Coordinates of C-alpha atoms in Angstrom, one line a residue:
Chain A
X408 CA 33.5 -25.2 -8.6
X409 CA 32.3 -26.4 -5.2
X410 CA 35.4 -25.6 -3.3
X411 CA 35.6 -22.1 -4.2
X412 CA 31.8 -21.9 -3.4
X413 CA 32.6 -23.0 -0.1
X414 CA 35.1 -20.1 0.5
X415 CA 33.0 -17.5 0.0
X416 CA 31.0 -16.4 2.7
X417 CA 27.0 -16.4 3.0
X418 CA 25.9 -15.3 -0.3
X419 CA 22.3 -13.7 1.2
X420 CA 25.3 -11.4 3.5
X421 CA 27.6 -10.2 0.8
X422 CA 28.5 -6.6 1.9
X423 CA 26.8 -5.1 -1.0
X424 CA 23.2 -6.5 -0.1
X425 CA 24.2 -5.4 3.8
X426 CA 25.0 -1.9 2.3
X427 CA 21.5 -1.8 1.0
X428 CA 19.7 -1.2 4.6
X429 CA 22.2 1.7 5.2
X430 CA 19.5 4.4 5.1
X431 CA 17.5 2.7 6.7
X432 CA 19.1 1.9 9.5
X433 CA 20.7 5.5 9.4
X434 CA 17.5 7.0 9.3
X435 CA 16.6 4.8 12.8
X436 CA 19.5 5.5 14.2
X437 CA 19.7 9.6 13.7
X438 CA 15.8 9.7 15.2
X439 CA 17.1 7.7 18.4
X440 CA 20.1 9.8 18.3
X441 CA 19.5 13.1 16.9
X442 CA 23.1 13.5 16.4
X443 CA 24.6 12.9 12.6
X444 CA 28.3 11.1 13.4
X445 CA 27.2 9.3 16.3
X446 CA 24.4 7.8 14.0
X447 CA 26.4 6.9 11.5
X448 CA 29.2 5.4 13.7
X449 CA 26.1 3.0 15.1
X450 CA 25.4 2.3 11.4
X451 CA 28.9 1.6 10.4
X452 CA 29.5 -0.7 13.5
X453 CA 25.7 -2.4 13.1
X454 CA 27.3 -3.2 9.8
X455 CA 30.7 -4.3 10.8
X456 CA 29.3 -6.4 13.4
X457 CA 26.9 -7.6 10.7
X458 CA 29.3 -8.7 8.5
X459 CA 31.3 -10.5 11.2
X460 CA 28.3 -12.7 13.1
X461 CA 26.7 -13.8 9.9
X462 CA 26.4 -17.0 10.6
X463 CA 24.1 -16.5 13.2
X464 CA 21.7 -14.6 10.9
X465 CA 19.3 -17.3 10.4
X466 CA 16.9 -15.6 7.5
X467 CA 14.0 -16.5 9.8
X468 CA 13.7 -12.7 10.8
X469 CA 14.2 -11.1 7.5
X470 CA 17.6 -9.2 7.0
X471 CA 16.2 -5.8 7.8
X472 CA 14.7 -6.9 10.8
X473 CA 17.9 -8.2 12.3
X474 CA 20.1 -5.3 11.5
X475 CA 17.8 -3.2 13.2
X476 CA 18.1 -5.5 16.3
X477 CA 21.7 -5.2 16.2
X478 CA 21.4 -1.8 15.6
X479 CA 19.4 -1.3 18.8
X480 CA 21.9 -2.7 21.0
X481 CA 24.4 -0.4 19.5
X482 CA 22.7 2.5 20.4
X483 CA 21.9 1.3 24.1
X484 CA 25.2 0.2 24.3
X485 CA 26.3 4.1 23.5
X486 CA 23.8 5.8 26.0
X487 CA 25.7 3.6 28.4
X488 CA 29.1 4.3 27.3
X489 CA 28.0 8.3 27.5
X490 CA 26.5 7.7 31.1
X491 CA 24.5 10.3 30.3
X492 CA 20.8 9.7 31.5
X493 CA 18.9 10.3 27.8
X494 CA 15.4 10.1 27.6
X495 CA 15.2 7.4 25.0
X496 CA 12.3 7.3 22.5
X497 CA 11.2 3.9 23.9
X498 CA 7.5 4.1 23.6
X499 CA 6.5 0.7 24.7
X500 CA 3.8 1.6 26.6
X501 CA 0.6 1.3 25.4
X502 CA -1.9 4.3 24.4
X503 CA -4.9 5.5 27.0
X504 CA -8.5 4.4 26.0
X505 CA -8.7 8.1 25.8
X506 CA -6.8 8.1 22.6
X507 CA -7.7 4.8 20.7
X508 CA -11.5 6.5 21.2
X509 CA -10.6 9.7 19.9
X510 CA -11.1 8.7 16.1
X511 CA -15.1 9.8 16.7
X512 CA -14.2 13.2 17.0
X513 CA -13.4 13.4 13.2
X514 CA -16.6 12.1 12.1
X515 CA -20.4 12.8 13.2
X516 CA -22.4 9.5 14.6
X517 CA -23.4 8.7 10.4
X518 CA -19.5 8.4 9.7
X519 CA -19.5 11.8 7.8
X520 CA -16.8 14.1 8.5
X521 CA -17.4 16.4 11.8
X522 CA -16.0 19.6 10.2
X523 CA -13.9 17.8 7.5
X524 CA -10.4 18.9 5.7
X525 CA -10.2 21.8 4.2
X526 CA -8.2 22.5 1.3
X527 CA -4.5 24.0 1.6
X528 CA -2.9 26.6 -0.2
X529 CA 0.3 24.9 -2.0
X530 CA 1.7 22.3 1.0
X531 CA 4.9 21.8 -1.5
X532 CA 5.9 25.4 -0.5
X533 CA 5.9 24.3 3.4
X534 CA 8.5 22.0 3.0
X535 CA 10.9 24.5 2.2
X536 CA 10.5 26.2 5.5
X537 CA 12.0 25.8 9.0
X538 CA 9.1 26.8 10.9
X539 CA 7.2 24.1 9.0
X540 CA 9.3 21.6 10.6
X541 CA 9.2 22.8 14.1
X542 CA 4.9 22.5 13.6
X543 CA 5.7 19.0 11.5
X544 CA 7.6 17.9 15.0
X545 CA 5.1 19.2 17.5
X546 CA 2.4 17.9 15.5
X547 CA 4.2 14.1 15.5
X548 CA 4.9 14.0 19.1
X549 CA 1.2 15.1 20.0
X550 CA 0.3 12.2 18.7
X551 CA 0.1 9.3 21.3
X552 CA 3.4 7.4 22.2
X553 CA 2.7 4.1 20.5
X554 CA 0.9 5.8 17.6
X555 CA 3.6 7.6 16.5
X556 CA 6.5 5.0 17.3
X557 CA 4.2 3.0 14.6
X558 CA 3.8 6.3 12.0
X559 CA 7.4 7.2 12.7
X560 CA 9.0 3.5 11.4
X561 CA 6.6 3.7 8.4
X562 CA 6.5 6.5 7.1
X563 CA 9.8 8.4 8.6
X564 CA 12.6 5.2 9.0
X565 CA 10.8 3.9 5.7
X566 CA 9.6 0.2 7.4
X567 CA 7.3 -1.9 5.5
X568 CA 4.1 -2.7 7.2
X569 CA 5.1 -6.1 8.2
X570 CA 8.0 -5.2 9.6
X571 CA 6.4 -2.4 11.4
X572 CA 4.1 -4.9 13.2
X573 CA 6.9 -6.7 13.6
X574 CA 9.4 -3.9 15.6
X575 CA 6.0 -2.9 18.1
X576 CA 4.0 -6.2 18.2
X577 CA 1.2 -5.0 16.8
X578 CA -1.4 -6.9 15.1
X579 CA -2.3 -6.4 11.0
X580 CA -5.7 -5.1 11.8
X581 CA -4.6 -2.7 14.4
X582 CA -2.1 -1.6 12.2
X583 CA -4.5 -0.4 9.8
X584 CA -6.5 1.2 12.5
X585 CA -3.6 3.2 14.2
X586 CA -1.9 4.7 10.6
X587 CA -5.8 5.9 10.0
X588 CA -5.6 8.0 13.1
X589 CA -2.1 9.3 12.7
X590 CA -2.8 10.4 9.5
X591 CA -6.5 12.0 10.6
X592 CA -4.7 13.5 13.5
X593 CA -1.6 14.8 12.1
X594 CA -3.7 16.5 9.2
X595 CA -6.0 18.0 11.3
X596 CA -2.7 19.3 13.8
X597 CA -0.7 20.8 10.3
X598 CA -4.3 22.4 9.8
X599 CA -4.8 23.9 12.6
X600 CA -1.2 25.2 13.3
X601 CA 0.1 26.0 10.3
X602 CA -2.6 25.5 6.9
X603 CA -5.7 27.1 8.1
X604 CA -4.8 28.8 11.7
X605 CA -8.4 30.7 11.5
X606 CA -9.7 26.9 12.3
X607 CA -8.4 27.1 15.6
X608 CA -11.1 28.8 17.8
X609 CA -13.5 26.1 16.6
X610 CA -11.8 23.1 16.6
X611 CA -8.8 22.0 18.4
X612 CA -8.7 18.5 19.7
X613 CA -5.5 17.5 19.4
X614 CA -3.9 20.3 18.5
Chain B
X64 CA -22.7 4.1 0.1
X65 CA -19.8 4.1 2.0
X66 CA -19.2 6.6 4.9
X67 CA -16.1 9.4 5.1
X68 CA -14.9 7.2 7.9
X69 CA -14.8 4.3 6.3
X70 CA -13.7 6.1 3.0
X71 CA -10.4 7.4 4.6
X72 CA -9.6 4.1 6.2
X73 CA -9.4 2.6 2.6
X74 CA -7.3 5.8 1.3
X75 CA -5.0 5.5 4.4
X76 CA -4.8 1.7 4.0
X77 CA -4.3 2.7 0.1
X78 CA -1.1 3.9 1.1
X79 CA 0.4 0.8 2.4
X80 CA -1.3 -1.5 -0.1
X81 CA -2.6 -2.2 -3.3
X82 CA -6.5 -2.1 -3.1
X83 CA -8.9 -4.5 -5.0
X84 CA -10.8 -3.2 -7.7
X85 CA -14.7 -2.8 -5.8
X86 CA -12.1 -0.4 -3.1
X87 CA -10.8 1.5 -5.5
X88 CA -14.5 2.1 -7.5
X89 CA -15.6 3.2 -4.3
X90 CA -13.2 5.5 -3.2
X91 CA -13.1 6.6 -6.9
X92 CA -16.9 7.0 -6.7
X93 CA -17.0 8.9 -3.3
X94 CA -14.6 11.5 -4.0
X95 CA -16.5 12.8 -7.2
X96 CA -18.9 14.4 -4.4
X97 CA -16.8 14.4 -1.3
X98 CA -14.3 17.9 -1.0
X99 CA -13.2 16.9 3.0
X100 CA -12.3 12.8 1.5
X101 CA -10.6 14.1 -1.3
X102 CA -8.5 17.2 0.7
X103 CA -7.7 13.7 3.1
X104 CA -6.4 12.1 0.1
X105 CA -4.2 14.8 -1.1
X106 CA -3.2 15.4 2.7
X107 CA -2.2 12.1 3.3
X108 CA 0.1 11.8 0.1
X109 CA 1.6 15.1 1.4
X110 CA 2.1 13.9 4.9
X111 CA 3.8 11.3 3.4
X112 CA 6.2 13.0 1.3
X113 CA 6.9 15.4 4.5
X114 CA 8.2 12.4 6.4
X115 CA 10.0 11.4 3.7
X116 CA 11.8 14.8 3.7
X117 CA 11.8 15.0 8.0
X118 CA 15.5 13.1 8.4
X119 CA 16.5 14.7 5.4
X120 CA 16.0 18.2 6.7
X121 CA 17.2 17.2 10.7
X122 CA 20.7 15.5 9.1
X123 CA 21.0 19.4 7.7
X124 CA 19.6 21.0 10.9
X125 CA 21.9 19.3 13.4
X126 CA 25.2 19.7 11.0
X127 CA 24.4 23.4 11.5
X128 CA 24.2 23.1 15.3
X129 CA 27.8 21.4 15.5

């Protein structure tokens, strides 16, 4: 009994658990990438290489959180490799004043709503179309460059919050705060360009 | 009574995490009478279902490219 516990390797690492975070990590990779193979081929090595160094996985980081490390370097190390100058979607710098103030446009001095939502006619049908997605990607990267780095691991990669704060080093409270005015902003944007394009004369602010 | 401002920070904070009860009473009592807080929370749901779809639909866009 104990030797042949001993033989296998690191039960929290077994390949199936590893497999798991594939579309995940797929879904992180292809947004860096925007290519289809060469995201999978950082996947598949983020895996491999995984699988090989996991004894240094030390469980302090959560599983997730260290593939996606791993998976990082994989993908610098293939812009290198290309020598191709890409314009990475590194969005470490931090937002303007300008836009972490911008939240009182929405709403009048009392907190109500400064020209509020309106309703849209059937959003399901949008998804189906192409030219909803080329408004879906302006909209995203109006928003500012931190904002939606933290709106694109939630709610695009599929991150949980925690380890959301954990990939930008954001606090929990600011958290909160920033998904608030992604979601206020990319509303009013999908709105304005593509629900209710009459709205446009009157309000466009971040449009 | 809580403001549309502070209302949609509880529905957008909603999304991410299970409420306590005096949260949800208060979003549940705000959007009987609120049409722009309740269109948010639809919105928001939406907005979330589109970015579920967004790699899904790129994977297809770029295989068409190549």
């Amino acid at each position: 009994m104990l030797l042949s516990a001993e033989m296998n390797p690191p039960d929290q690492l077994n390949q199936a658990l590893l497999a798991e975070h594939r579309p995940v990590l797929f879904r992180y990779a292809l947004l860096q990438m925007q290519d289809n193979e060469l995201a999978d081929d950082a996947v598949q090595e983020t895996l491999l290489a995984a699988w090989q160094s996991s004894t240094h996985f030390d469980g302090k980081s959560g599983l997730r959180t260290w593939l996606i490390g791993i998976l990082k370097h994989k993908i610098a190390d293939h812009w290198r490799r290309s020598a191709r100058e890409v314009v990475t979607n590194e969005f470490d710098q931090l937002d303007s004043d300008e836009d972490e103030a911008d939240i009182d446009a929405f709403f009048m001095s009392n907190g109500h709503w400064n020209g509020g939502p309106s309703t849209w006619n059937d959003p399901e049908a949008a998804l189906k179309q192409q030219e909803f997605w080329a408004i879906y990607e302006t909209c995203h990267s109006n928003l500012p460059p931190k904002m939606a780095k933290v709106f694109m691991l939630r709610e695009l990669v599929g991150l949980e919050a925690e380890e959301v704060c954990q990939e930008t080093g954001i606090s929990d409270a600011n958290y909160w705060v920033t998904m608030h005015r992604a979601r206020l902003r990319l509303r009013e944007c999908l709105e304005i360009r593509w629900f209710n394009p009459s709205k446009t004369k009157k309000e466009h602010r971040h449009a | 009574m809580r403001s549309c401002r502070d209302i949609t920070a509880l529905v957008s904070r909603g999304l991410d995490k299970k409420l306590d009860l005096s949260e949800r009473l208060a979003i549940g009592l705000h959007m009987m009478m609120c049409s722009g807080c309740r269109n948010f929370q639809s919105q928001s749901q939406f907005i979330r279902k589109a970015g579920q779809r967004y790699t899904e639909q790129l994977q297809k866009r770029l295989d068409g490219k190549s």
